PDB file of C-alpha atoms in Angstrom:
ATOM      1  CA  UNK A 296      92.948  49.541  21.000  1.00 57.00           C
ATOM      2  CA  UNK A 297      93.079  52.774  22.411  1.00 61.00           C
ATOM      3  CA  UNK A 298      90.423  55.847  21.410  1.00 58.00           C
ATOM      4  CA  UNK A 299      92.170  57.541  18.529  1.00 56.00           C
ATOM      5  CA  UNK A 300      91.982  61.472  18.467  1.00 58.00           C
ATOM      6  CA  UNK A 301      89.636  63.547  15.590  1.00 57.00           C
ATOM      7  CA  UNK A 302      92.723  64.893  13.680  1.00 58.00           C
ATOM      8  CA  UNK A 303      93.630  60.748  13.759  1.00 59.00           C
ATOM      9  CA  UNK A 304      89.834  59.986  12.359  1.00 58.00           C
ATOM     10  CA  UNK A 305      90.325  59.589   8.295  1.00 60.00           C
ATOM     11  CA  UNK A 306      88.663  62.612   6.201  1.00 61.00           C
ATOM     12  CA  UNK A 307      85.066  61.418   5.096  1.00 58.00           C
ATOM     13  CA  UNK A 308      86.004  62.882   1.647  1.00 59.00           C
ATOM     14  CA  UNK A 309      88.937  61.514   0.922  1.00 60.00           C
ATOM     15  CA  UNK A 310      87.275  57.643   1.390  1.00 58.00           C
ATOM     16  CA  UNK A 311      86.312  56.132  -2.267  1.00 58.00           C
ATOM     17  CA  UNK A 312      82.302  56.202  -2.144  1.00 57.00           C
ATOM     18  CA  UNK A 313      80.890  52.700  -0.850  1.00 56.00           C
ATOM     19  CA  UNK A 314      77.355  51.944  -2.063  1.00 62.00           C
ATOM     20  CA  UNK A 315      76.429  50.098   0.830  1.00 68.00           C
ATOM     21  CA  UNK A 316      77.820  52.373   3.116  1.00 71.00           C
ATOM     22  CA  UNK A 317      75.044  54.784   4.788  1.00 71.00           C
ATOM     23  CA  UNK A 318      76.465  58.692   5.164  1.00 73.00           C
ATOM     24  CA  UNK A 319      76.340  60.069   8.754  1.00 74.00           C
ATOM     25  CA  UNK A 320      75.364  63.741   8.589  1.00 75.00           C
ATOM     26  CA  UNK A 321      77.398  65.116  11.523  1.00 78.00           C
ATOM     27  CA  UNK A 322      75.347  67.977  11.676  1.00 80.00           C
ATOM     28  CA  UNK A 323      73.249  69.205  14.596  1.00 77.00           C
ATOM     29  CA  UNK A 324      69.409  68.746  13.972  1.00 76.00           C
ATOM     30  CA  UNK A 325      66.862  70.147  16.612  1.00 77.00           C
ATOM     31  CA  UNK A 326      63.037  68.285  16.268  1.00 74.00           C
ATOM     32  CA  UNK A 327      59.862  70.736  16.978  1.00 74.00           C
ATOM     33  CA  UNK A 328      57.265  68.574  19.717  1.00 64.00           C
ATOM     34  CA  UNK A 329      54.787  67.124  17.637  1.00 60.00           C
ATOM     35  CA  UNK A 330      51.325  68.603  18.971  1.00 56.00           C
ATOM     36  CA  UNK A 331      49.697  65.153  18.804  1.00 54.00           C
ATOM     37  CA  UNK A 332      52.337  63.395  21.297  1.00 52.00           C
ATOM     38  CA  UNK A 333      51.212  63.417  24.821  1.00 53.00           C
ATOM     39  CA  UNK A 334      53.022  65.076  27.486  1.00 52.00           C
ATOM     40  CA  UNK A 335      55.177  63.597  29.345  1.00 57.00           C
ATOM     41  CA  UNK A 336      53.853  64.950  32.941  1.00 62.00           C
ATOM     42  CA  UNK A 337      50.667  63.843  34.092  1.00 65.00           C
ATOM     43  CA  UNK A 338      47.371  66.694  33.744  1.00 74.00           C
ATOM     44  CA  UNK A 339      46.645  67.167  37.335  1.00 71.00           C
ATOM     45  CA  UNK A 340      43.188  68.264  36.628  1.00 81.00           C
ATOM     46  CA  UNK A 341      42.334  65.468  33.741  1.00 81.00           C
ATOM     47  CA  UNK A 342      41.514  62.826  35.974  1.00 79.00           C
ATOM     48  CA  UNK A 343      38.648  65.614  37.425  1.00 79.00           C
ATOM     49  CA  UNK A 344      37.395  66.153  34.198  1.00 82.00           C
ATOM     50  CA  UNK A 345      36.966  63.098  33.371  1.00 79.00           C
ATOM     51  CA  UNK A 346      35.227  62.259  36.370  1.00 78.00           C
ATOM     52  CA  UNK A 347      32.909  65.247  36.060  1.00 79.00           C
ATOM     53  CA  UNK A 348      32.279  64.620  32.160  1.00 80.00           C
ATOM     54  CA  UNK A 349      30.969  60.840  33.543  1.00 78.00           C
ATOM     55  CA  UNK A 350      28.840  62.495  36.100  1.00 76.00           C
ATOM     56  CA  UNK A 351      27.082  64.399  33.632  1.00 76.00           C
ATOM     57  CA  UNK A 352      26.766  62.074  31.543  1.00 75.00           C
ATOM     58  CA  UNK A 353      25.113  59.773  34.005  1.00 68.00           C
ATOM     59  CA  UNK A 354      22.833  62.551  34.825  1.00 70.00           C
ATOM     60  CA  UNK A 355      21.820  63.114  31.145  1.00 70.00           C
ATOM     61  CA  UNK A 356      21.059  59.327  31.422  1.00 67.00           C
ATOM     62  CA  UNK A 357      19.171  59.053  34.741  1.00 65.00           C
ATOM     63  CA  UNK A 358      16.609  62.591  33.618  1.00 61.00           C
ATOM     64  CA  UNK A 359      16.147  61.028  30.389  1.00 58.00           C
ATOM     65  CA  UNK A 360      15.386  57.666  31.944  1.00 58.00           C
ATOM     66  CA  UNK A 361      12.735  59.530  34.799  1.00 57.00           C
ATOM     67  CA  UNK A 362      10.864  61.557  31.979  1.00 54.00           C
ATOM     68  CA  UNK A 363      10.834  58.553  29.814  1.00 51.00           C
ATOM     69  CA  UNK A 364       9.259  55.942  32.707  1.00 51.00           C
ATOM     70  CA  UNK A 365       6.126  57.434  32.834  1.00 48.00           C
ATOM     71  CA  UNK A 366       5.625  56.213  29.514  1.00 42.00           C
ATOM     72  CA  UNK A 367       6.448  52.433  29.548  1.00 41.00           C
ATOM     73  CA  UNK A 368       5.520  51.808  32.943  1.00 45.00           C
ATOM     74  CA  UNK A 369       2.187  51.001  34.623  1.00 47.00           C
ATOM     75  CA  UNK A 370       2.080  50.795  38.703  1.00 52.00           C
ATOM     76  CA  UNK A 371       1.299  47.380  40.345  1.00 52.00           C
ATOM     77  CA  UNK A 372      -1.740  49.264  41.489  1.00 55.00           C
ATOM     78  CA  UNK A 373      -4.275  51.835  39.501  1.00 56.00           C
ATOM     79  CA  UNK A 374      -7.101  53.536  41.156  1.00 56.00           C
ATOM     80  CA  UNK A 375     -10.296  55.037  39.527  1.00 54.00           C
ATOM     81  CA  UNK A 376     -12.154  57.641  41.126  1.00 51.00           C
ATOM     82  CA  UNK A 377     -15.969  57.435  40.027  1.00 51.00           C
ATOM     83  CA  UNK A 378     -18.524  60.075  40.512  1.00 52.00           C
ATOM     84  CA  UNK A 379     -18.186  63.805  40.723  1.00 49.00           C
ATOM     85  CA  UNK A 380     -15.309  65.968  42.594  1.00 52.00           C
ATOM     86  CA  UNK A 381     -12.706  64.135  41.063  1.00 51.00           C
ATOM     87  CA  UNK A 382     -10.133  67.185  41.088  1.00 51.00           C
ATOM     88  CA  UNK A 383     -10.530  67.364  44.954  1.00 55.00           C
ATOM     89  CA  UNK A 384      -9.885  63.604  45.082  1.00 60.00           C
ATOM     90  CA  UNK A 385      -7.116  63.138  42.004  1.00 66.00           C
ATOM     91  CA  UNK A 386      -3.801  63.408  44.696  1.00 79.00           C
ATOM     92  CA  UNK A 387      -6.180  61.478  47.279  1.00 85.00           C
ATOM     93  CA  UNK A 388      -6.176  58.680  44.636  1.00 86.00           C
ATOM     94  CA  UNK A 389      -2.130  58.546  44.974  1.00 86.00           C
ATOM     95  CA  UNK A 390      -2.396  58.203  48.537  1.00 89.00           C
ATOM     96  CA  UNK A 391      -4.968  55.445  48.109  1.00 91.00           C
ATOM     97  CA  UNK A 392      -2.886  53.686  45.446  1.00 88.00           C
ATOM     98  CA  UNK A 393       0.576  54.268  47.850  1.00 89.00           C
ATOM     99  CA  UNK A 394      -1.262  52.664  50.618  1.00 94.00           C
ATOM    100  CA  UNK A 395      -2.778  49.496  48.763  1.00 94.00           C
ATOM    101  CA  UNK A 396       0.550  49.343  46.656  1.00 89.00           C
ATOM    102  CA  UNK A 397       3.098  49.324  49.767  1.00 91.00           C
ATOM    103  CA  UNK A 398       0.752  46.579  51.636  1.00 94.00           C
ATOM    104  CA  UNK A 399       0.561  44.719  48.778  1.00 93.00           C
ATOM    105  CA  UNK A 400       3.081  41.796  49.439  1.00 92.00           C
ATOM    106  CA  UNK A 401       3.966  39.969  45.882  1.00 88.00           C
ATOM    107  CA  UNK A 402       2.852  35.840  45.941  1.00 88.00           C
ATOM    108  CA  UNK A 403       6.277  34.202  44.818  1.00 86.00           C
ATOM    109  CA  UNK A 404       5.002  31.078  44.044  1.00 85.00           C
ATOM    110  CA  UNK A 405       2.940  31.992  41.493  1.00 86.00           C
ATOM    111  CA  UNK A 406       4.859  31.212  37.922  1.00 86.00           C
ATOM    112  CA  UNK A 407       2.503  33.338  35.178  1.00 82.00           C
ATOM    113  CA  UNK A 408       2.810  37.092  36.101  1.00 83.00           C
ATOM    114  CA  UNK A 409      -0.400  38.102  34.044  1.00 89.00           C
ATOM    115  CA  UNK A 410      -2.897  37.974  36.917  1.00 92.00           C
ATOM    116  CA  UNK A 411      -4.667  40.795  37.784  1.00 94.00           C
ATOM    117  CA  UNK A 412      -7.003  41.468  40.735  1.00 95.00           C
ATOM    118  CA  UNK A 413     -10.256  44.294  40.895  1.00 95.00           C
ATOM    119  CA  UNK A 414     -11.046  45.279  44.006  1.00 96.00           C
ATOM    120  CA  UNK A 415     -13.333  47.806  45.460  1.00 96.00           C
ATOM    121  CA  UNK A 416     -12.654  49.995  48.273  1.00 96.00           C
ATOM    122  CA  UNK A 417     -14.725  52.177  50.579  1.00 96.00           C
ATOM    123  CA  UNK A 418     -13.209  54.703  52.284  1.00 95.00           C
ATOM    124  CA  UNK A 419     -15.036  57.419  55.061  1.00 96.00           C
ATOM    125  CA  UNK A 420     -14.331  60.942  55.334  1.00 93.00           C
ATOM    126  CA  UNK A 421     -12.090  60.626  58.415  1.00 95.00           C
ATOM    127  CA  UNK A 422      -9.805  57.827  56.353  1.00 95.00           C
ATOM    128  CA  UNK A 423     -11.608  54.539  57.697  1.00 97.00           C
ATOM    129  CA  UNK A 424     -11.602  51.996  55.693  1.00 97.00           C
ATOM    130  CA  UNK A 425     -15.591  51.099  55.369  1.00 97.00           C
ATOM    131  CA  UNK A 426     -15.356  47.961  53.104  1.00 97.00           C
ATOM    132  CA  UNK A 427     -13.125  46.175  51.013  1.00 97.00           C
ATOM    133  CA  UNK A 428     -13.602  43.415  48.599  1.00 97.00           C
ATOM    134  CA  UNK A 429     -12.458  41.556  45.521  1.00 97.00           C
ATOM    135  CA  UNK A 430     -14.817  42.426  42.629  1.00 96.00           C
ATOM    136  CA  UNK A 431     -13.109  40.657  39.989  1.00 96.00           C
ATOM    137  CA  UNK A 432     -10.757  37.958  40.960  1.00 96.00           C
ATOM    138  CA  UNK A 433      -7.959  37.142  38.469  1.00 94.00           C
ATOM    139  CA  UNK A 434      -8.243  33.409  38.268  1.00 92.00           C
ATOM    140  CA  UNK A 435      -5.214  32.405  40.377  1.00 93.00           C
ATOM    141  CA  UNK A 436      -6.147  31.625  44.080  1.00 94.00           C
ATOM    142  CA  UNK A 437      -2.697  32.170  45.213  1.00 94.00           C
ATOM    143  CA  UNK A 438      -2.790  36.077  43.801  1.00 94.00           C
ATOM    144  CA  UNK A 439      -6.260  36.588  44.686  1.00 95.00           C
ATOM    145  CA  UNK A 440      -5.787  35.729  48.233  1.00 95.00           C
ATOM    146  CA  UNK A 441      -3.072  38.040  48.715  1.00 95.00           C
ATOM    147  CA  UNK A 442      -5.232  41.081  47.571  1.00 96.00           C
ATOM    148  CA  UNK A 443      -7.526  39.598  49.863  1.00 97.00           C
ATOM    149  CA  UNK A 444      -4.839  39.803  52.949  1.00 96.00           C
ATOM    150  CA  UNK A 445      -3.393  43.289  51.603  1.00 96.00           C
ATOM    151  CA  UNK A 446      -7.987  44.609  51.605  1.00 97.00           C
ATOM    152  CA  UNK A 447      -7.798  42.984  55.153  1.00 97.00           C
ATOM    153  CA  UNK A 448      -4.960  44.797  56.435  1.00 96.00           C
ATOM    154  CA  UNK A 449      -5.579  48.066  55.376  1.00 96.00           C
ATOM    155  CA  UNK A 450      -8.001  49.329  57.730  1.00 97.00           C
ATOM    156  CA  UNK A 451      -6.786  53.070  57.460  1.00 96.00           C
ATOM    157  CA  UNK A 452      -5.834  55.597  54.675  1.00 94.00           C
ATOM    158  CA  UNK A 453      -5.911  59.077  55.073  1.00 92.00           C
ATOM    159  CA  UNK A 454      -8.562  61.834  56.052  1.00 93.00           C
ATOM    160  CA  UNK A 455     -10.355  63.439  52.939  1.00 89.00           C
ATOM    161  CA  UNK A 456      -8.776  66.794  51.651  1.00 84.00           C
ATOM    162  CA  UNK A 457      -9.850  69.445  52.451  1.00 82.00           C
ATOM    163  CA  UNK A 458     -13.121  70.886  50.340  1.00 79.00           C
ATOM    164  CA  UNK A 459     -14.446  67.141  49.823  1.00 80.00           C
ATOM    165  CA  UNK A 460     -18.124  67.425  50.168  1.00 84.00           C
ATOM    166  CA  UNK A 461     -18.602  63.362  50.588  1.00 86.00           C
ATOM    167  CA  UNK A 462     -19.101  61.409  53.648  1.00 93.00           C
ATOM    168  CA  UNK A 463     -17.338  58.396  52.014  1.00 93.00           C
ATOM    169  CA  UNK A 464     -16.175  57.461  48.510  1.00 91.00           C
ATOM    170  CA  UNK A 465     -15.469  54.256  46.530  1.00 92.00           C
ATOM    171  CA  UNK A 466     -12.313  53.610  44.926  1.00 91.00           C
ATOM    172  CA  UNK A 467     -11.925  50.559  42.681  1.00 92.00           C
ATOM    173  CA  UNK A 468      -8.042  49.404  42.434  1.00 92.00           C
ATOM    174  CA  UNK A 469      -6.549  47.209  40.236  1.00 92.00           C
ATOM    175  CA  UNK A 470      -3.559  44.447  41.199  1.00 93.00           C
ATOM    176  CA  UNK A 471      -1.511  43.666  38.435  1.00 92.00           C
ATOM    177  CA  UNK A 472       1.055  41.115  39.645  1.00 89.00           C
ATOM    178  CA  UNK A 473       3.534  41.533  36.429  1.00 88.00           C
ATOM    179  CA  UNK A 474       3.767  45.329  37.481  1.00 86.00           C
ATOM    180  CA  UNK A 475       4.731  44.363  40.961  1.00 83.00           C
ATOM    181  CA  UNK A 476       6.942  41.998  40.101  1.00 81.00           C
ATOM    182  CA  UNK A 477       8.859  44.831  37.772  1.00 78.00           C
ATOM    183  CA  UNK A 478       8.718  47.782  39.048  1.00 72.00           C
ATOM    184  CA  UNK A 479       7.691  47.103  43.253  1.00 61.00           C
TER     185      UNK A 479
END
């Protein structure tokens, strides 16, 4: 059948009213964007702030994370500085504890974690290791003799600071094998 012409298309008003029949408005309507409907072209610079909103986030995570370890952790290794002039030793401690600590290698085959090691350490003015023994053993031969290898291989530390008035000083150091296992 061939396309028949508007003036050949039967007046809408002049058809008897069919219930069932939807009406066709035949009149032009124009919809406003909807605000909540995303765009169509891509936000060049969404993809950036995304990435920059996850990098501060992460940041937020890792600084809460730093200020909160000091609280839940304990180091594999703890030293106590006995006697007087503890201020001028307090940061020579850390270098003592850094030194033992690194040395320190962990015993693998041991299976409870709990053991911990005293030791006593003797250290001269110009950083020489004087003497170094176990003064309380933990129990376990395995972890006690590799305190004993870590007090035989350190035979050097570091000078004293400046203003120390001793000629040598005794540190006593602690090995705790289920804080080297955690945290190194």
């Amino acid at each position: 059948p061939e396309p028949r012409e508007p003036a050949d298309l039967p007046d809408p008003s002049q058809r008897p009213a069919d219930k069932h029949r939807p009406t066709v408005s035949r009149e032009l309507t124009v919809r406003k964007s909807d605000s909540s409907s995303k765009s169509t072209r891509p936000d060049p610079d969404a993809e950036k702030r995304a990435a920059d909103e996850e990098r501060r986030r992460l940041r937020e995570t890792l600084a809460s994370a730093a200020r909160n370890i000091g609280n839940v952790v304990s180091s594999s290794t703890s030293v106590e500085i006995p006697g007087p002039g503890g201020e001028a030793f307090a940061s020579y401690a850390q270098v003592v504890k850094s030194k033992y600590t690194l040395a320190w290698i962990e015993p693998r085959d041991v299976q409870d974690d709990s053991a911990v090691v005293k030791a006593s350490v003797t250290i001269r003015r110009d950083g020489t290791v004087e003497d170094a023994r176990i003064i309380r053993p933990s129990g376990n031969a395995i972890v006690d003799a590799s305190v004993r290898r870590t007090l035989e291989a350190v035979t050097f530390v570091a000078p004293f600071p400046v203003g120390a008035k001793d000629e040598k000083r005794v540190f006593t150091i602690n090995f705790d094998l289920k804080a080297k296992r955690h945290f190194g």
